CSV table of C-alpha atoms in Angstrom, one decimal:
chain,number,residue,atom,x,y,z
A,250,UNK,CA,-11.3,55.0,9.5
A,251,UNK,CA,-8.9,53.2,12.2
A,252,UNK,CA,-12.1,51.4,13.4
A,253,UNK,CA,-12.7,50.0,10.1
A,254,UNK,CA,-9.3,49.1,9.1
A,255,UNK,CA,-9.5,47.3,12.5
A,256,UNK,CA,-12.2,45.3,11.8
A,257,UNK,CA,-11.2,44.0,8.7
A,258,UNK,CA,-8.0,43.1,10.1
A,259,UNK,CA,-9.9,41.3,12.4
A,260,UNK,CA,-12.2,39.8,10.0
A,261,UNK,CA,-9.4,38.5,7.5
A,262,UNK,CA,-7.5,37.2,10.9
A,263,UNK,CA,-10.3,35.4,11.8
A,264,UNK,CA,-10.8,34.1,8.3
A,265,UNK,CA,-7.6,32.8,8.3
A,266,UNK,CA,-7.8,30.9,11.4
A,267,UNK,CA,-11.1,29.3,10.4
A,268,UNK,CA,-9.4,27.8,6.8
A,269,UNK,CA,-6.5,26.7,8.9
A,270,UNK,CA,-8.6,24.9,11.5
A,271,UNK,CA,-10.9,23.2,8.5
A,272,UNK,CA,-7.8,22.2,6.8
A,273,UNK,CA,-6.4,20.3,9.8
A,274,UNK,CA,-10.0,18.8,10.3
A,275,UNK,CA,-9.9,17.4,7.3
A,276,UNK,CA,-6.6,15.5,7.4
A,277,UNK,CA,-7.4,14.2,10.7
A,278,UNK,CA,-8.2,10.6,10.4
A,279,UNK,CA,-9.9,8.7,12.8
A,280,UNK,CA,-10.7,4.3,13.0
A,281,UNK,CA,-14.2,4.1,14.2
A,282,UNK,CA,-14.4,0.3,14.8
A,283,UNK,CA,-11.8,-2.7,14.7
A,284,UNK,CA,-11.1,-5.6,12.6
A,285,UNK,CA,-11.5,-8.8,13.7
A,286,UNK,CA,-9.5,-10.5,10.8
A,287,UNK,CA,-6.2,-11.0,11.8
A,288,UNK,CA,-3.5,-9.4,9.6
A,289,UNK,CA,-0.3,-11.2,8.8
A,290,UNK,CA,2.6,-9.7,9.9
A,291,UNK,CA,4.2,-10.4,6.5
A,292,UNK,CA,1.8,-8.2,4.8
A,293,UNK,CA,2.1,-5.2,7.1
A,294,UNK,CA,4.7,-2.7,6.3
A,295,UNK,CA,4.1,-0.4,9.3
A,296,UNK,CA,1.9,0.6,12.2
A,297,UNK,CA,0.8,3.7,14.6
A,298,UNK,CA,-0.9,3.8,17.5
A,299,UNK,CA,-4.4,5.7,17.9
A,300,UNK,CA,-5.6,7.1,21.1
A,301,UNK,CA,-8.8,8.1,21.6
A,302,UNK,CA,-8.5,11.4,23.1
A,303,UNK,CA,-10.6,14.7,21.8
A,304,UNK,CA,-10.2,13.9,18.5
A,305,UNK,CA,-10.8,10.3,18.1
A,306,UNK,CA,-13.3,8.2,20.2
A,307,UNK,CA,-11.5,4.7,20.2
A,308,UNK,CA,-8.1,3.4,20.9
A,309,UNK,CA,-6.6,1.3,18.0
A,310,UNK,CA,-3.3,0.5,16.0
A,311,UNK,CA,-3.6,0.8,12.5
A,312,UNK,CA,-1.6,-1.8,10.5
A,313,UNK,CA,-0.3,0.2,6.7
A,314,UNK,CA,-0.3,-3.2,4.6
A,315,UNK,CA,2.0,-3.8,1.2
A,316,UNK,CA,-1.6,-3.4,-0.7
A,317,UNK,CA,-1.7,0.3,0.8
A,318,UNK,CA,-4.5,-0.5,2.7
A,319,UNK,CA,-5.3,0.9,6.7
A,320,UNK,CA,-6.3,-1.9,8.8
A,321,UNK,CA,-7.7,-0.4,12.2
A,322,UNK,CA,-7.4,-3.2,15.2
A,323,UNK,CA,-8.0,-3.3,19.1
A,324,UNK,CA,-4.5,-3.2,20.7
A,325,UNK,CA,-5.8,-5.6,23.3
A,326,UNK,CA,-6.4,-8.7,20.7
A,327,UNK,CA,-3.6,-11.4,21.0
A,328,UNK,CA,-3.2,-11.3,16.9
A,329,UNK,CA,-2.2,-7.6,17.5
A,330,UNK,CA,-0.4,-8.2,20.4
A,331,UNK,CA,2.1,-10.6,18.8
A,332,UNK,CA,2.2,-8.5,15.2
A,333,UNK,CA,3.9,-6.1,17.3
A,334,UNK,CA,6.2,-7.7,19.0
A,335,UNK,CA,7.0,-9.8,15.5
A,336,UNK,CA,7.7,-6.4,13.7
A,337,UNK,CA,9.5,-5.0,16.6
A,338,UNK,CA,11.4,-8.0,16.1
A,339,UNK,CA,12.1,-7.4,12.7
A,340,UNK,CA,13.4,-4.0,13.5
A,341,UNK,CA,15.4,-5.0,16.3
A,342,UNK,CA,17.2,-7.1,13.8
A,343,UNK,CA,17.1,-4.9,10.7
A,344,UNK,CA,18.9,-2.3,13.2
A,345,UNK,CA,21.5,-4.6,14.0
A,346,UNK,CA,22.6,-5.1,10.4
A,347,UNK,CA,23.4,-1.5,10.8
């Protein structure tokens, strides 16, 4: 009886675990190339870097634009380069104003 009750511990543990783990999969987004249009620093409302690491196989920032769109870029490209330090700019001087 105990061995039983063990095992279906065990099983709905490791049921558990396995839903959790394919949820997280799921919302793990990854940029598999880059863009090589430049994107204007007026249309981007903000960024994150991406490291490629075990989960993702390239390094890139993605730009979040004011038409809700991802735009995955090389962080080495000038454009990129001088996006950033434009918006860190920006929030340089909208923290200021503060």
């Amino acid at each position: 009886m105990t061995a039983t009750r063990n095992l279906a511990i065990m099983a709905a543990l490791i049921s558990l675990f396995a839903f959790n783990m394919s949820a997280f999969a799921a919302k793990v987004d990854c940029c598999i190339g880059h863009s090589s249009r430049p994107v204007p620093v007026g249309a981007i409302t903000g960024y994150v870097h991406q490291e490629s690491n075990e989960m993702c196989d390239i390094d890139a920032v993605i730009f979040y634009t004011v038409k809700r769109r991802e735009i995955c870029a090389n962080p080495n490209a000038g454009w990129v380069k001088r996006n950033l330090k434009n918006l860190s700019k920006r929030l340089e001087q909208m923290s200021q104003k503060y």
